[in-house]
Coordinates of C-alpha atoms in Angstrom, one line a residue:
M22 CA 0.1 0.5 0.3
N23 CA 1.6 3.5 -0.9
L24 CA -0.1 6.0 1.6
A25 CA 0.6 9.9 0.6
V26 CA 0.6 12.4 3.9
F27 CA -0.3 15.9 3.3
L28 CA 1.3 17.9 6.0
P29 CA 0.8 21.3 7.9
N30 CA 1.9 24.6 6.1
W31 CA 3.1 25.9 9.6
I32 CA 5.6 24.5 11.9
G33 CA 3.7 24.3 14.8
D34 CA 0.9 22.5 13.5
A35 CA 3.5 20.1 12.0
V36 CA 4.9 18.9 15.3
M37 CA 0.6 18.4 16.6
A38 CA 0.4 17.0 13.5
T39 CA 2.8 13.8 14.8
P40 CA 1.0 11.9 16.9
A41 CA -1.8 11.3 13.8
L42 CA 1.8 11.2 11.6
R43 CA 2.7 7.9 13.9
A44 CA -0.8 6.4 14.1
L45 CA -0.9 5.9 10.6
R46 CA 3.5 4.6 10.8
E47 CA 1.5 2.2 13.2
H48 CA -1.6 0.9 11.9
F49 CA 0.3 0.8 7.9
A50 CA 3.4 -0.8 9.0
G51 CA 3.4 -2.3 6.3
A52 CA 2.8 1.0 3.8
R53 CA 4.9 3.1 2.0
L54 CA 4.7 6.6 3.4
V55 CA 4.9 9.5 1.0
G56 CA 5.6 13.2 2.8
V57 CA 3.7 16.9 0.9
L58 CA 4.9 19.1 2.8
K59 CA 7.1 23.2 1.5
S60 CA 11.0 22.0 1.7
Y61 CA 10.7 24.7 5.7
V62 CA 8.6 22.2 7.3
A63 CA 10.4 19.3 6.3
G64 CA 13.6 20.5 9.7
V65 CA 10.4 19.2 12.1
L66 CA 10.4 16.0 10.9
E67 CA 13.9 15.5 10.6
G68 CA 15.1 12.6 12.9
A69 CA 12.4 11.0 12.4
P70 CA 11.7 7.2 11.4
W71 CA 7.7 7.9 10.3
L72 CA 8.6 8.5 5.9
D73 CA 9.4 6.5 3.6
E74 CA 9.7 9.5 1.4
L75 CA 9.2 13.3 0.7
V76 CA 7.9 15.2 -1.9
F77 CA 7.9 19.0 -1.4
L78 CA 5.3 21.2 -2.9
D79 CA 7.9 24.9 -3.4
G80 CA 12.0 25.5 -3.1
R81 CA 13.3 22.0 -4.0
G82 CA 14.3 21.9 -7.8
P83 CA 13.5 24.2 -10.7
W84 CA 9.8 23.0 -11.2
S85 CA 9.0 22.1 -7.6
H86 CA 7.3 25.4 -6.9
R87 CA 4.9 24.7 -9.6
W88 CA 2.2 22.0 -8.5
P89 CA 1.4 19.5 -11.5
A90 CA 5.2 18.5 -10.8
T91 CA 3.7 17.1 -6.9
A92 CA 0.8 15.7 -8.9
W93 CA 2.3 14.0 -11.3
A94 CA 5.0 12.6 -8.4
L95 CA 2.0 11.7 -7.3
R96 CA 0.9 9.4 -9.9
R97 CA 4.4 8.0 -10.7
A98 CA 4.4 6.7 -6.9
D99 CA 0.4 4.6 -7.3
I100 CA -1.3 6.6 -4.2
D101 CA -4.0 4.6 -2.5
L102 CA -4.8 6.8 0.3
A103 CA -4.0 10.5 0.9
V104 CA -4.4 11.8 4.4
L105 CA -4.9 15.9 4.3
F106 CA -4.2 17.8 7.1
P107 CA -4.4 21.0 5.5
N108 CA -8.0 22.1 5.1
S109 CA -6.9 23.9 1.3
F110 CA -8.5 23.7 -2.0
R111 CA -4.9 23.3 -3.5
S112 CA -3.9 20.0 -1.5
A113 CA -7.0 19.0 -2.4
L114 CA -7.0 19.9 -5.8
V115 CA -3.6 17.8 -6.3
A116 CA -4.1 14.9 -4.1
R117 CA -6.7 14.1 -6.7
L118 CA -5.4 15.4 -10.4
G119 CA -2.6 13.0 -8.6
G120 CA -5.1 10.1 -9.5
C121 CA -4.8 8.8 -5.2
R122 CA -6.9 7.0 -5.4
R123 CA -8.9 7.9 -1.2
R124 CA -8.7 11.1 -0.4
V125 CA -9.7 12.4 3.6
G126 CA -10.3 15.5 4.6
Y127 CA -11.5 18.2 5.5
V128 CA -14.7 20.0 4.1
R129 CA -13.2 23.4 3.3
Y130 CA -13.0 26.1 1.4
A131 CA -15.6 24.3 -1.3
R132 CA -13.7 21.3 -1.8
G133 CA -15.8 18.7 -0.8
P134 CA -16.4 17.0 -4.0
L135 CA -12.7 16.3 -4.8
L136 CA -12.3 14.2 -1.6
T137 CA -13.7 10.9 -1.0
D138 CA -14.0 10.5 2.5
R139 CA -15.5 14.2 3.5
L140 CA -14.9 15.2 7.2
A141 CA -17.1 18.1 9.0
P142 CA -15.2 20.5 10.8
V143 CA -16.1 22.0 14.9
R144 CA -18.9 24.2 14.2
D145 CA -21.5 26.2 16.0
A146 CA -25.3 26.0 16.3
E147 CA -25.2 28.8 13.7
G148 CA -22.6 27.2 11.2
R149 CA -19.8 29.5 12.2
L150 CA -16.1 27.7 13.0
T151 CA -15.8 27.3 17.1
P152 CA -12.2 26.9 17.9
S153 CA -11.0 24.1 18.8
P154 CA -7.8 21.8 19.6
V155 CA -6.5 21.2 15.9
I156 CA -4.4 18.4 16.9
D157 CA -8.2 16.6 18.0
A158 CA -9.3 17.4 14.3
Y159 CA -6.0 16.0 12.9
N160 CA -6.0 12.8 15.0
R161 CA -9.6 12.5 14.0
L162 CA -8.1 12.3 10.3
A163 CA -5.9 9.6 11.1
Q164 CA -9.1 7.9 12.1
A165 CA -11.0 8.4 9.5
A166 CA -8.2 6.6 7.4
G167 CA -8.7 3.2 10.0
C168 CA -6.2 4.2 13.0
P169 CA -7.2 3.3 16.0
R170 CA -7.3 6.9 18.2
P171 CA -4.1 8.6 17.6
S172 CA -2.7 9.2 21.6
Y173 CA -2.0 13.6 22.3
R174 CA 1.7 12.8 22.7
L175 CA 3.8 15.4 20.8
E176 CA 7.2 13.8 19.5
M177 CA 10.1 14.7 17.5
F178 CA 14.0 14.5 16.7
T179 CA 17.5 15.2 17.2
T180 CA 19.8 14.7 14.7
R181 CA 23.8 14.4 16.1
R182 CA 25.0 17.8 13.9
D183 CA 21.7 19.5 15.6
E184 CA 23.2 18.2 18.9
A185 CA 26.9 19.1 18.4
A186 CA 25.5 22.2 17.4
A187 CA 23.5 22.5 20.2
D188 CA 26.5 21.9 22.3
A189 CA 28.7 24.9 20.6
V190 CA 26.5 27.4 21.9
W191 CA 26.2 25.3 25.7
E192 CA 29.7 26.0 25.2
Q193 CA 30.2 29.6 24.3
G194 CA 27.5 31.2 27.4
R195 CA 29.0 28.4 29.6
L196 CA 25.5 27.6 29.9
S197 CA 27.1 24.6 32.0
D198 CA 27.7 26.3 34.4
Y199 CA 23.4 26.8 35.5
Q200 CA 21.9 25.1 38.0
E201 CA 18.6 25.9 34.9
V202 CA 18.7 26.6 31.7
I203 CA 15.3 29.3 30.2
C204 CA 14.8 29.6 26.4
L205 CA 13.2 32.5 25.6
N206 CA 11.3 32.3 22.4
P207 CA 10.0 35.8 21.4
G208 CA 9.9 35.2 17.4
A209 CA 5.8 34.7 15.7
A210 CA 6.1 33.6 11.6
F211 CA 1.7 34.7 12.3
G212 CA 2.3 38.5 12.4
S213 CA 3.2 41.8 14.8
A214 CA 0.2 40.8 16.9
K215 CA 1.8 37.9 18.3
Y216 CA 4.6 39.8 20.2
W217 CA 5.6 40.3 23.6
P218 CA 7.6 43.7 23.8
A219 CA 11.4 42.9 23.8
E220 CA 12.2 45.6 26.8
H221 CA 9.6 42.7 28.5
F222 CA 11.4 40.0 26.8
A223 CA 14.9 42.0 28.8
R224 CA 12.7 42.4 31.6
L225 CA 12.1 39.5 32.5
A226 CA 15.7 38.0 31.9
R227 CA 17.4 39.6 33.7
D228 CA 15.0 38.7 36.5
L229 CA 15.4 35.8 35.7
V230 CA 19.5 35.8 36.3
E231 CA 19.7 37.6 39.1
Q232 CA 15.9 36.1 41.2
R233 CA 17.0 32.1 40.4
G234 CA 20.7 32.7 39.3
S235 CA 19.1 30.5 36.0
G236 CA 21.4 31.1 32.2
V237 CA 19.0 32.2 29.9
L238 CA 19.0 31.5 25.9
V239 CA 17.2 33.7 23.5
L240 CA 15.8 32.1 20.6
C241 CA 14.7 33.1 17.0
G242 CA 14.7 31.9 13.8
P243 CA 16.4 34.0 10.3
G244 CA 13.5 37.1 10.1
E245 CA 14.3 37.5 14.3
R246 CA 17.7 37.6 14.5
E247 CA 18.1 41.6 15.4
A248 CA 15.1 41.7 18.3
A249 CA 16.3 38.5 19.8
R250 CA 20.3 40.5 19.4
R251 CA 17.9 43.7 21.0
I252 CA 16.7 41.5 24.2
A253 CA 20.1 41.0 24.8
E254 CA 21.8 43.4 24.6
L255 CA 18.5 45.3 26.9
A256 CA 19.3 42.6 29.3
G257 CA 22.3 44.2 29.7
H258 CA 23.6 41.1 32.0
P259 CA 26.6 38.2 30.4
A260 CA 23.6 35.7 31.5
V261 CA 21.9 36.1 28.7
H262 CA 22.8 34.8 25.3
S263 CA 20.7 34.9 22.0
L264 CA 21.2 32.7 18.9
A265 CA 21.1 35.5 17.0
D266 CA 24.5 35.5 15.5
Q267 CA 24.9 31.4 15.7
P268 CA 23.1 29.5 11.8
P269 CA 19.7 30.2 11.6
S270 CA 18.8 25.8 11.7
L271 CA 15.4 24.5 13.4
G272 CA 17.7 21.3 14.3
L273 CA 19.5 23.8 16.0
T274 CA 16.2 25.5 18.1
K275 CA 15.1 22.0 19.1
A276 CA 18.2 20.4 20.6
C277 CA 18.6 24.1 21.8
V278 CA 14.4 23.5 23.3
R279 CA 15.5 19.9 24.2
R280 CA 17.4 21.0 26.7
C281 CA 16.5 23.7 28.6
D282 CA 14.7 23.4 31.9
L283 CA 11.6 25.7 30.8
L284 CA 11.0 27.5 27.6
V285 CA 8.7 30.8 27.9
T286 CA 7.1 31.6 24.0
T287 CA 4.7 33.3 22.6
D288 CA 2.0 31.5 20.8
S289 CA 4.1 30.3 17.8
G290 CA 6.0 27.5 16.4
P291 CA 8.9 26.5 18.8
R292 CA 6.2 26.2 21.6
H293 CA 5.2 22.9 20.7
F294 CA 8.7 22.1 20.5
G295 CA 9.0 21.8 23.6
I296 CA 5.9 20.4 24.3
A297 CA 7.3 17.6 21.8
F298 CA 10.2 17.3 24.1
D299 CA 8.4 17.5 27.6
R300 CA 9.8 20.3 28.7
P301 CA 7.8 23.0 30.9
V302 CA 6.6 25.3 28.5
L303 CA 4.6 28.7 29.3
T304 CA 3.0 30.9 26.7
L305 CA 2.2 34.2 26.3
F306 CA -1.1 34.0 24.6
G307 CA -2.2 37.8 22.7
P308 CA -4.6 38.4 19.5
T309 CA -5.3 33.9 19.4
H310 CA -7.9 31.6 21.3
V311 CA -5.9 29.0 23.6
A312 CA -8.5 26.3 22.5
W313 CA -7.0 26.1 18.4
T314 CA -3.0 24.3 19.7
E315 CA -4.9 23.4 23.1
T316 CA -2.5 20.3 22.9
Y317 CA -3.2 18.6 26.7
H318 CA -0.1 18.9 27.9
A319 CA 0.5 18.3 31.7
K320 CA 3.5 21.2 32.1
S321 CA 2.4 23.5 30.4
V322 CA 1.0 27.8 31.5
H323 CA -1.0 29.4 29.1
L324 CA -1.3 33.2 30.0
Q325 CA -4.0 35.4 28.5
K326 CA -5.2 39.3 29.0
K327 CA -9.1 39.1 28.4
V328 CA -9.6 43.0 26.8
P329 CA -12.6 44.1 25.2
C330 CA -10.9 43.4 21.6
G331 CA -9.2 39.7 22.1
P332 CA -8.8 37.5 21.0
C333 CA -9.5 38.9 17.5
Q334 CA -7.2 36.2 15.2
Q335 CA -6.1 39.6 13.7
R336 CA -2.0 39.2 12.4
V337 CA -1.5 42.9 13.4
C338 CA -3.3 45.1 15.8
P339 CA -5.2 47.9 14.8
L340 CA -5.2 49.3 18.1
D341 CA -2.5 49.1 20.7
H342 CA -1.8 45.7 20.9
R343 CA -2.9 46.2 24.1
C344 CA -3.9 41.8 24.6
M345 CA 0.2 41.9 24.9
T346 CA 1.8 44.9 26.3
E347 CA -1.0 44.7 29.0
L348 CA 1.1 41.4 29.8
T349 CA 4.0 42.6 31.9
P350 CA 7.1 40.9 32.9
G351 CA 5.8 40.5 36.7
E352 CA 3.3 38.2 36.1
V353 CA 5.4 36.2 33.7
L354 CA 7.9 35.8 36.1
A355 CA 5.6 35.0 38.9
A356 CA 3.8 32.3 36.6
A357 CA 7.4 30.9 35.7
T358 CA 8.4 30.3 39.2
D359 CA 5.7 28.8 40.2
L360 CA 5.7 26.0 36.7
L361 CA 9.5 25.8 38.0
R362 CA 8.9 24.7 40.9
R363 CA 7.1 22.3 40.1
H364 CA 8.7 20.8 37.3
G365 CA 11.7 22.4 37.3
R366 CA 14.3 21.9 38.5
G367 CA 14.7 24.7 40.7
G368 CA 17.7 27.0 40.6
M369 CA 19.7 28.8 42.9
P370 CA 20.7 32.7 44.0
W371 CA 23.4 33.5 42.1
A372 CA 25.1 37.1 42.4
S373 CA 26.8 38.3 39.5

């Protein structure tokens, strides 16, 4: 049997799809699994044992950005079953033109006729989409394909190269000298509405160092280097470091998160890295509904200010960004301290 899995287009969503992907691999143990994905998502799954082949929808080779090439690759692969995690019309069209005989997905964006197994999304009595966990939606797809109900355990892997890169960061920052290392993730590919002010992150970093003796590492993606560098500079303490001068890599970020004692993060992709590696995770929510990305992780805490205009789900705040600016470093420090008390190894007073 040949099975194609169309993976989510967002990094965090790809992590939340890992329970369903693992269930598909286990249930169809003798099948050949082909992952269909955007090239930038590949790093999320690097090291995972679930996929036998990758077909890219963009960014690899002269024709790979053109969906007809992807459809042709699926025809050559002779796909029996396609499971579509994205809700886009294009993913269903590619599966249909790719000759996938059975196509499982949600009926969204007028693509129902392109599917053979149609699932209805969660809606309220008036037919509007109801904020509900994406992980549940992905697990329902795996069940519709024939799998037993998947678990909620997110899972990721690191490679030797990833760990070697993280070793270099730890050595350069002497992070092993600290009893605990806290990673801060200030980024948000979704849009600026998810950002927590750099000044707030810097104050939090300094307080963690001075009050707990923590080592602090500020994470960043390719487009977030200046923000990470600025946070470290504003913190103004030798125990606060950033990845701003490291070659950007999802693998390095994964390895750093895997070995940290706490991740403090915006509602963005690396948040789910912490969950997948079973780290304590403190997430700062602003414009987005918590329910969409709930993962039922026992070591997670969500902070969100109740404001009249939110959650608005907008990428850029049209007002004063109060949902994030009113969330103070002191409130975040208190929540981080409590989370570390319950799930961390415990810091010790340390003087600079």
